[in-house]
XYZ file of C-alpha atoms in Angstrom:
557
model
C 145.740 173.295 41.264
C 147.990 171.128 43.391
C 150.051 169.050 40.981
C 149.596 165.849 43.043
C 145.877 166.063 42.867
C 146.043 165.806 39.141
C 143.935 163.192 37.650
C 146.993 161.383 36.612
C 147.572 158.732 34.211
C 148.951 155.433 35.371
C 147.633 152.715 33.176
C 149.502 150.163 35.295
C 152.130 149.785 32.703
C 152.731 146.158 32.256
C 156.021 147.328 33.127
C 154.847 146.873 36.529
C 158.041 145.714 35.473
C 158.077 144.422 38.929
C 159.784 147.729 39.462
C 162.929 145.973 39.812
C 161.665 144.495 43.149
C 159.771 141.400 44.122
C 156.465 143.286 44.137
C 153.267 141.356 43.839
C 151.458 143.426 41.097
C 147.732 142.750 41.258
C 146.652 144.581 38.181
C 149.605 145.219 35.800
C 150.076 144.772 32.045
C 153.135 143.994 30.319
C 156.441 144.490 31.801
C 159.701 142.923 33.016
C 162.572 143.649 35.444
C 163.673 147.357 34.367
C 166.794 147.242 32.314
C 169.981 148.434 33.936
C 170.813 151.983 33.390
C 170.472 155.390 35.105
C 168.664 155.129 38.433
C 166.668 158.296 38.312
C 165.809 160.757 35.786
C 166.867 164.155 37.166
C 164.138 166.451 35.748
C 166.472 169.392 35.597
C 166.685 172.119 32.937
C 168.155 170.668 29.608
C 170.970 172.642 28.199
C 171.304 173.116 24.381
C 168.857 172.353 21.756
C 165.646 170.321 22.566
C 164.533 167.374 20.559
C 161.717 167.913 17.997
C 158.460 166.283 18.948
C 155.908 164.650 16.675
C 152.463 165.869 17.507
C 150.997 166.573 14.079
C 147.374 165.841 13.637
C 146.125 162.679 11.840
C 142.834 162.690 10.235
C 140.845 159.608 9.903
C 141.452 157.684 6.527
C 140.060 154.205 6.922
C 141.662 151.952 4.157
C 138.821 149.428 4.911
C 139.006 145.855 5.960
C 139.172 142.660 4.026
C 138.787 140.482 7.031
C 135.511 138.638 7.362
C 132.636 139.882 9.490
C 133.231 138.766 13.083
C 136.737 138.001 12.663
C 137.578 139.218 16.229
C 135.543 136.344 17.708
C 138.084 133.934 16.519
C 140.994 132.838 18.751
C 143.881 135.287 18.958
C 147.542 134.447 19.403
C 149.523 136.749 21.660
C 152.968 137.192 20.360
C 156.116 138.753 21.691
C 157.900 139.565 18.576
C 161.326 139.648 20.057
C 160.924 135.895 21.037
C 158.889 134.468 18.150
C 161.280 134.149 15.120
C 164.456 135.649 14.090
C 164.959 136.030 10.312
C 168.473 137.756 10.093
C 170.446 135.742 12.652
C 171.081 138.437 15.206
C 169.279 136.257 17.874
C 166.484 138.710 18.127
C 162.849 137.973 16.761
C 161.655 140.467 14.143
C 158.608 141.238 11.920
C 160.061 139.380 8.871
C 160.452 136.226 11.197
C 156.835 136.537 12.317
C 155.712 136.807 8.451
C 157.632 133.560 7.830
C 155.328 131.918 10.637
C 152.034 133.069 9.332
C 151.139 129.883 7.529
C 151.611 128.007 10.617
C 149.343 130.295 12.516
C 146.697 130.004 9.752
C 146.939 126.167 9.770
C 146.563 126.238 13.651
C 143.313 128.211 13.259
C 144.261 131.522 14.605
C 142.099 134.450 13.491
C 143.948 137.192 15.104
C 147.373 138.461 16.516
C 147.935 140.554 19.453
C 151.549 141.947 19.095
C 153.184 143.216 22.207
C 154.770 146.569 21.699
C 156.582 146.961 18.297
C 157.160 150.795 18.593
C 160.578 152.275 19.290
C 161.430 151.829 22.796
C 163.981 152.907 25.387
C 164.494 149.359 26.871
C 164.698 147.317 23.693
C 162.969 144.408 25.327
C 159.551 144.612 26.916
C 158.754 147.725 24.859
C 156.437 149.466 26.881
C 158.809 152.540 27.480
C 158.030 154.157 24.055
C 160.343 156.626 22.571
C 158.576 157.168 19.126
C 154.728 156.316 18.919
C 154.840 156.367 15.272
C 157.726 154.134 14.383
C 158.869 150.589 14.633
C 161.524 149.361 16.896
C 164.694 149.150 14.760
C 165.553 145.639 15.995
C 162.159 144.320 14.686
C 162.330 146.079 11.361
C 160.778 148.971 9.630
C 157.499 150.504 8.792
C 157.715 148.856 5.413
C 158.174 145.513 7.166
C 155.148 146.245 9.326
C 153.002 147.109 6.287
C 154.078 143.906 4.777
C 153.037 141.995 7.843
C 149.593 143.452 7.748
C 149.381 142.653 4.052
C 150.380 139.117 4.453
C 148.229 138.550 7.615
C 145.149 139.953 5.983
C 145.759 137.723 2.944
C 145.365 134.839 5.138
C 142.326 136.083 7.073
C 144.205 137.135 10.136
C 143.707 140.487 11.863
C 146.426 142.275 13.646
C 146.049 144.322 16.910
C 148.993 146.055 18.677
C 149.811 147.035 22.183
C 149.409 150.855 22.574
C 150.783 152.457 25.667
C 148.634 155.566 26.711
C 149.620 155.782 30.187
C 153.101 156.697 29.952
C 156.305 157.255 27.841
C 159.972 156.624 27.955
C 162.115 159.076 29.801
C 163.976 159.515 26.560
C 160.825 160.418 24.732
C 161.268 163.868 23.302
C 157.939 164.943 24.864
C 159.465 164.293 28.351
C 162.853 165.702 27.560
C 160.851 168.820 26.652
C 158.583 168.691 29.672
C 161.430 168.401 32.110
C 163.409 171.103 30.514
C 161.681 174.080 32.266
C 158.528 175.044 33.965
C 157.685 177.285 31.096
C 157.909 174.652 28.369
C 154.972 174.138 26.314
C 154.841 170.400 27.100
C 155.432 170.709 30.904
C 151.721 169.908 31.766
C 151.859 166.844 29.302
C 153.244 165.040 32.366
C 152.646 165.108 36.164
C 154.903 167.307 38.081
C 155.058 168.670 41.653
C 157.329 171.275 43.163
C 157.258 169.637 46.492
C 157.203 165.929 46.986
C 153.663 164.659 47.684
C 153.020 162.506 50.746
C 150.744 159.608 51.523
C 151.138 157.921 48.086
C 151.736 154.274 47.743
C 151.037 152.286 44.612
C 151.764 148.628 44.970
C 153.923 149.386 47.905
C 156.048 152.114 46.075
C 156.258 155.738 46.265
C 155.179 156.930 42.717
C 156.937 160.295 42.863
C 160.469 160.382 41.505
C 162.925 163.151 40.860
C 164.702 165.721 42.797
C 163.873 168.817 44.934
C 161.615 171.144 43.070
C 161.089 168.639 40.292
C 159.092 165.646 41.205
C 157.351 163.626 38.495
C 154.838 160.749 38.635
C 156.104 157.366 37.453
C 154.574 154.631 39.600
C 156.295 151.760 37.824
C 159.649 152.733 36.798
C 161.567 156.044 36.953
C 162.317 155.630 33.319
C 158.562 155.752 32.422
C 156.900 158.915 33.499
C 153.168 159.064 33.367
C 151.251 161.303 30.935
C 148.752 163.708 32.253
C 145.546 162.350 30.811
C 143.479 165.140 32.161
C 145.163 167.331 29.638
C 142.832 167.438 26.591
C 145.941 167.871 24.282
C 147.585 164.845 25.515
C 144.373 162.555 24.901
C 144.075 164.195 21.455
C 147.487 163.346 20.531
C 146.775 159.742 21.674
C 143.945 159.669 19.460
C 145.999 160.918 16.559
C 148.351 158.172 17.177
C 145.797 155.583 17.117
C 144.523 156.889 13.782
C 148.155 156.800 12.417
C 148.070 153.075 13.006
C 144.586 152.323 11.972
C 145.016 154.412 8.696
C 147.990 151.859 7.834
C 145.539 149.024 8.237
C 145.972 147.962 12.021
C 142.821 146.043 13.030
C 142.757 147.366 16.729
C 144.623 147.660 19.892
C 145.184 146.217 23.437
C 145.107 148.749 26.191
C 146.632 147.387 29.604
C 145.927 148.242 33.122
C 143.102 150.581 32.412
C 141.958 150.589 35.922
C 144.704 153.101 36.700
C 144.440 155.646 34.086
C 143.518 158.512 36.151
C 144.364 159.329 39.834
C 142.108 161.655 41.960
C 144.531 161.591 44.823
C 146.675 159.308 46.973
C 143.534 157.338 48.072
C 141.720 157.301 44.798
C 143.975 155.903 41.946
C 142.043 152.945 40.657
C 138.876 152.565 38.536
C 138.173 156.264 38.605
C 135.284 157.618 36.599
C 137.547 159.296 34.075
C 139.017 156.043 33.139
C 135.824 154.890 31.618
C 135.259 158.301 29.861
C 138.697 157.997 28.141
C 138.090 154.470 27.003
C 134.605 155.131 25.668
C 135.961 158.011 23.528
C 138.690 155.760 22.149
C 136.172 153.094 21.388
C 133.821 155.653 19.668
C 136.620 157.015 17.578
C 137.589 153.562 16.528
C 134.061 152.902 15.410
C 134.661 155.131 12.781
C 136.838 152.589 11.133
C 135.552 149.227 9.737
C 135.776 145.993 11.854
C 138.327 147.413 14.455
C 138.760 145.581 17.867
C 139.762 146.992 21.266
C 140.570 144.869 24.375
C 141.462 146.353 27.686
C 143.136 144.888 30.828
C 141.378 145.786 33.993
C 141.644 142.916 36.361
C 139.659 144.650 39.124
C 136.531 145.480 36.975
C 136.554 143.344 33.705
C 132.789 143.849 33.316
C 133.086 147.528 33.464
C 135.751 147.754 31.120
C 134.269 145.287 28.704
C 131.322 147.743 28.571
C 133.656 150.666 27.928
C 136.081 149.062 25.576
C 134.060 146.288 23.835
C 136.094 143.653 25.475
C 138.314 143.131 28.622
C 140.408 140.259 29.812
C 138.589 137.938 32.216
C 141.380 137.602 34.675
C 138.931 136.354 37.265
C 138.281 133.154 35.425
C 141.793 131.708 35.008
C 142.033 130.243 38.378
C 138.663 128.666 37.837
C 139.775 126.883 34.540
C 142.960 125.566 36.138
C 141.120 124.285 39.115
C 138.536 122.506 36.862
C 141.316 121.066 34.824
C 142.819 119.458 37.987
C 139.580 117.887 38.444
C 138.481 119.893 41.590
C 134.728 119.775 41.811
C 134.633 123.385 43.077
C 136.438 124.596 40.170
C 134.138 122.780 37.792
C 131.324 124.575 39.292
C 132.932 127.926 39.186
C 134.085 127.630 35.624
C 130.594 126.484 34.634
C 128.954 129.382 36.334
C 131.429 132.254 35.057
C 129.657 132.668 31.742
C 126.013 132.481 33.287
C 125.292 135.891 32.305
C 126.338 135.539 28.672
C 122.810 135.802 27.480
C 122.771 139.430 28.691
C 126.074 140.009 26.902
C 128.202 140.628 30.049
C 130.724 137.798 29.857
C 130.149 136.701 26.147
C 132.281 139.628 24.860
C 135.140 139.231 27.483
C 138.622 138.018 26.375
C 139.714 134.770 27.948
C 143.130 133.208 28.574
C 145.167 130.798 30.458
C 148.213 133.063 30.968
C 150.275 135.890 29.328
C 153.442 137.743 29.539
C 153.032 138.941 32.994
C 153.967 136.816 36.113
C 151.302 138.486 38.087
C 148.756 136.640 35.850
C 150.397 133.429 36.535
C 153.045 131.101 35.092
C 152.599 129.381 31.779
C 149.975 126.719 31.517
C 152.503 123.879 31.511
C 154.251 125.131 34.671
C 150.800 125.635 36.457
C 149.761 122.241 35.500
C 153.220 120.626 35.980
C 153.375 119.367 32.563
C 150.291 117.219 32.765
C 149.203 117.050 29.167
C 145.653 115.671 29.768
C 145.022 118.511 32.205
C 146.456 121.222 29.785
C 144.093 119.907 27.040
C 141.083 120.175 29.466
C 142.122 123.733 30.219
C 142.425 124.577 26.584
C 139.042 122.994 25.752
C 137.169 124.871 28.520
C 138.306 128.369 27.355
C 138.227 127.735 23.639
C 134.560 126.232 23.638
C 132.859 128.549 26.128
C 131.907 132.118 25.195
C 134.397 134.947 24.949
C 137.283 135.960 22.653
C 140.245 133.443 23.609
C 143.780 134.668 23.490
C 146.515 131.922 23.269
C 149.763 132.854 24.707
C 152.469 131.905 22.093
C 153.707 128.383 22.833
C 150.805 127.441 24.853
C 149.617 125.363 21.892
C 152.678 123.184 22.238
C 152.715 123.080 26.065
C 155.730 125.171 26.210
C 157.169 125.639 29.686
C 158.875 128.867 30.977
C 162.622 129.484 30.738
C 164.142 126.896 33.044
C 167.023 129.113 34.249
C 165.010 132.519 34.267
C 162.785 134.156 36.819
C 160.293 136.977 36.921
C 158.587 138.014 33.644
C 161.664 137.009 31.550
C 160.828 133.369 32.449
C 157.359 133.796 30.396
C 159.047 135.291 27.424
C 161.534 132.755 26.125
C 162.195 132.067 22.405
C 159.339 130.057 20.777
C 160.367 126.281 20.465
C 160.185 125.382 17.032
C 162.396 122.281 17.229
C 164.468 120.541 19.991
C 167.731 122.170 19.110
C 169.470 123.094 22.422
C 171.376 125.774 20.529
C 168.598 127.851 19.203
C 165.281 125.687 18.962
C 164.879 126.915 15.422
C 164.113 130.498 16.599
C 167.370 131.742 15.072
C 170.474 130.715 13.147
C 172.440 132.770 15.633
C 172.525 132.694 19.428
C 169.145 133.644 20.987
C 169.174 136.755 22.963
C 167.600 134.897 25.871
C 167.772 131.392 27.349
C 165.409 128.777 26.141
C 162.231 126.956 27.425
C 162.730 124.416 30.164
C 160.864 121.508 28.187
C 162.146 122.153 24.603
C 163.238 118.682 24.075
C 159.773 117.107 23.786
C 157.449 120.213 23.624
C 158.435 121.842 20.325
C 156.548 122.388 17.008
C 158.549 119.902 14.878
C 158.078 117.013 17.237
C 154.262 117.654 17.926
C 153.404 118.025 14.104
C 154.297 114.508 13.783
C 152.269 113.314 16.663
C 148.357 113.051 16.275
C 147.989 113.028 20.028
C 150.086 116.077 20.718
C 148.958 119.279 22.198
C 149.422 120.965 18.939
C 147.100 118.457 17.306
C 144.528 119.037 20.094
C 144.618 122.820 19.788
C 144.330 122.590 15.932
C 141.280 120.335 16.307
C 139.526 122.420 18.807
C 140.129 125.767 16.980
C 138.796 123.873 13.900
C 135.619 123.231 15.618
C 135.399 126.816 16.774
C 136.029 128.179 13.278
C 133.580 125.664 11.602
C 130.550 125.720 13.949
C 128.892 129.239 14.197
C 127.413 128.267 17.763
C 130.937 127.969 19.204
C 132.041 131.308 17.647
C 129.357 133.405 19.023
C 126.408 131.437 20.194
C 124.497 131.501 23.408
C 125.446 129.717 26.649
C 122.572 127.673 28.079
C 121.421 124.493 29.659
C 124.524 124.486 31.741
C 124.877 121.521 34.092
C 127.575 120.055 36.450
C 127.694 116.646 37.950
C 130.602 116.157 39.923
C 133.534 116.468 37.676
C 131.490 116.603 34.494
C 130.217 119.887 32.892
C 128.016 120.162 29.947
C 126.553 123.115 28.117
C 124.727 124.033 24.839
C 125.577 126.933 22.597
C 123.133 128.199 19.881
C 123.042 130.876 17.127
C 120.549 130.675 14.372
C 120.253 127.153 12.994
C 123.688 126.006 14.656
C 123.563 124.055 17.884
C 126.477 122.665 19.707
C 126.584 120.472 22.800
C 129.805 120.309 24.636
C 130.560 117.913 27.522
C 133.908 117.819 29.390
C 134.833 115.226 31.993
C 137.614 116.584 34.258
C 137.774 113.489 36.329
C 140.109 110.625 36.216
C 137.348 107.964 35.718
C 134.891 107.488 32.978
C 131.483 108.992 33.600
C 128.048 109.113 32.211
C 125.931 112.332 31.812
C 122.531 113.095 30.618
C 121.864 116.195 28.557
C 118.348 117.619 28.325
C 116.609 120.354 26.448
C 117.249 119.096 23.104
C 115.203 118.830 19.986
C 112.966 115.769 20.591
C 113.730 112.807 18.398
C 116.596 114.429 16.408
C 120.124 113.261 15.924
C 123.378 114.817 17.085
C 126.533 114.285 15.262
C 129.824 113.969 17.015
C 132.200 116.797 15.867
C 134.810 115.600 18.291
C 136.457 113.242 18.638
C 136.249 112.056 15.049
C 135.121 108.454 14.222
C 132.641 108.518 17.058
C 129.070 107.440 16.554
C 126.102 109.873 16.295
C 123.643 110.267 19.335
C 119.994 109.897 18.998
C 117.789 112.331 21.108
C 114.768 110.655 22.724
C 111.134 111.905 22.592
C 111.710 113.820 25.679
C 114.670 115.829 24.306
C 117.373 114.018 26.200
C 120.658 112.094 25.505
C 122.874 110.025 27.467
C 126.657 110.331 26.854
C 129.478 108.340 28.417
C 132.895 109.958 28.357
C 136.084 108.473 29.221
C 138.593 110.029 31.934
C 139.692 113.593 31.220
C 137.813 113.552 27.982
C 135.947 116.222 25.622
C 133.058 115.510 23.486
C 131.438 118.164 21.049
C 128.090 117.335 19.207
C 126.309 119.331 16.672
C 122.573 119.146 15.747
C 121.952 117.664 12.340
């Protein structure tokens, strides 16, 4: 069969890495501007000994799970280990540093961690160019350090999921070195090759075929990240073995990105192909052999379809709604209220929600999008933390951290965590941080906000406390949704737990009536504290007055 018709694997590697260009990537996972280095991998015969490959089979050996049932419904923190906490003074975040911050995360109310790639990589930064799928990036620590992180996180009731790069490897991965060595190599068809350069291809404005005459390989997002041939059963079986390798160690799940681009059926059919869903369903089915494992996928163009295949997918199509509502725009309030209208059928209640992440295509940090407006940032947070779905907080969002003031592209989103206001290292390291710091570190840092009861950090802690203590907010229904101008209200129920949420996005106080409640009952105010209870009249209605840009949460006694 013609190599360019191969049902390829492009998984939109976050490394959409902006491909070293100013491309606007509409569906990309986790990348950054590619590191400097060789411009092109020339897939010519390799002279000398070829590197050994690790393709040994891994059998299911579930160590079990000490996490509580439904742990994955709590809020996750997305963490870029390189930028979170440095434990040894080399200016680079590491696993031991993250362990030091687990108590902070537990106090905040986080129930899960998503770690951006921690496997050995070629680029030593964004991590999506994987060299060794079964080992830890040396700058982050060792497998023993990773095992200790799992132990310490689990002891605090926190699950850990990791980024797994299924679409491509690094050009320096031994598998690709073998594959490019000769047409007869046993691993040649683990990647996508063509003897003549295919024509008519354009993925996000770029020709995905790299290489030289006689040896063209498929690498849509960077010539240093060749795509696997995911139509090769040996490749998909090997990926399953890798997933079991990590789950056997106690990993609680995975994040797959850009699943809309796993397989290509030709130059005009490279997104959301039927084979994508088949691959993901198989991965989900395999994971179901383990206890309490969670899988979330990034498929911006079909979040509903990928939620069905994976179990959860990121609701990129709701982030703009949330920011619009937070700004007090009536149309945005309508859209954000309606987004989860199908939650009763399970379509959106299992989606993973967020405000931003590590990729600039998904938008700048919340602080930058809302121009540092703390009231609006709190409204945005309350919206996605109290509505259905599994919320993912991007590290630093809980303190209103801005992007790197002197940086651009994805690097701007991945600055060291602001633990204090030190202009030298923000408490991230005792040495010199590998990257410049957040643009608002002087006032928006953990140390300052821990001392301020009105801070962003205090607000996130309070809202996550509600989510964790009120079952209806963790996994309840979504009903009786009403919008009156800039005020939205909704009810959530599960079992005997009922919660009423009212949010005023406007800049003036407003009154709202909530109906459909238990007649003649009493609603206790869970937030804000020291607010009087509300009596329900004989018709099952209450009247609530909210201040400007305010949130109120009530529970049925």
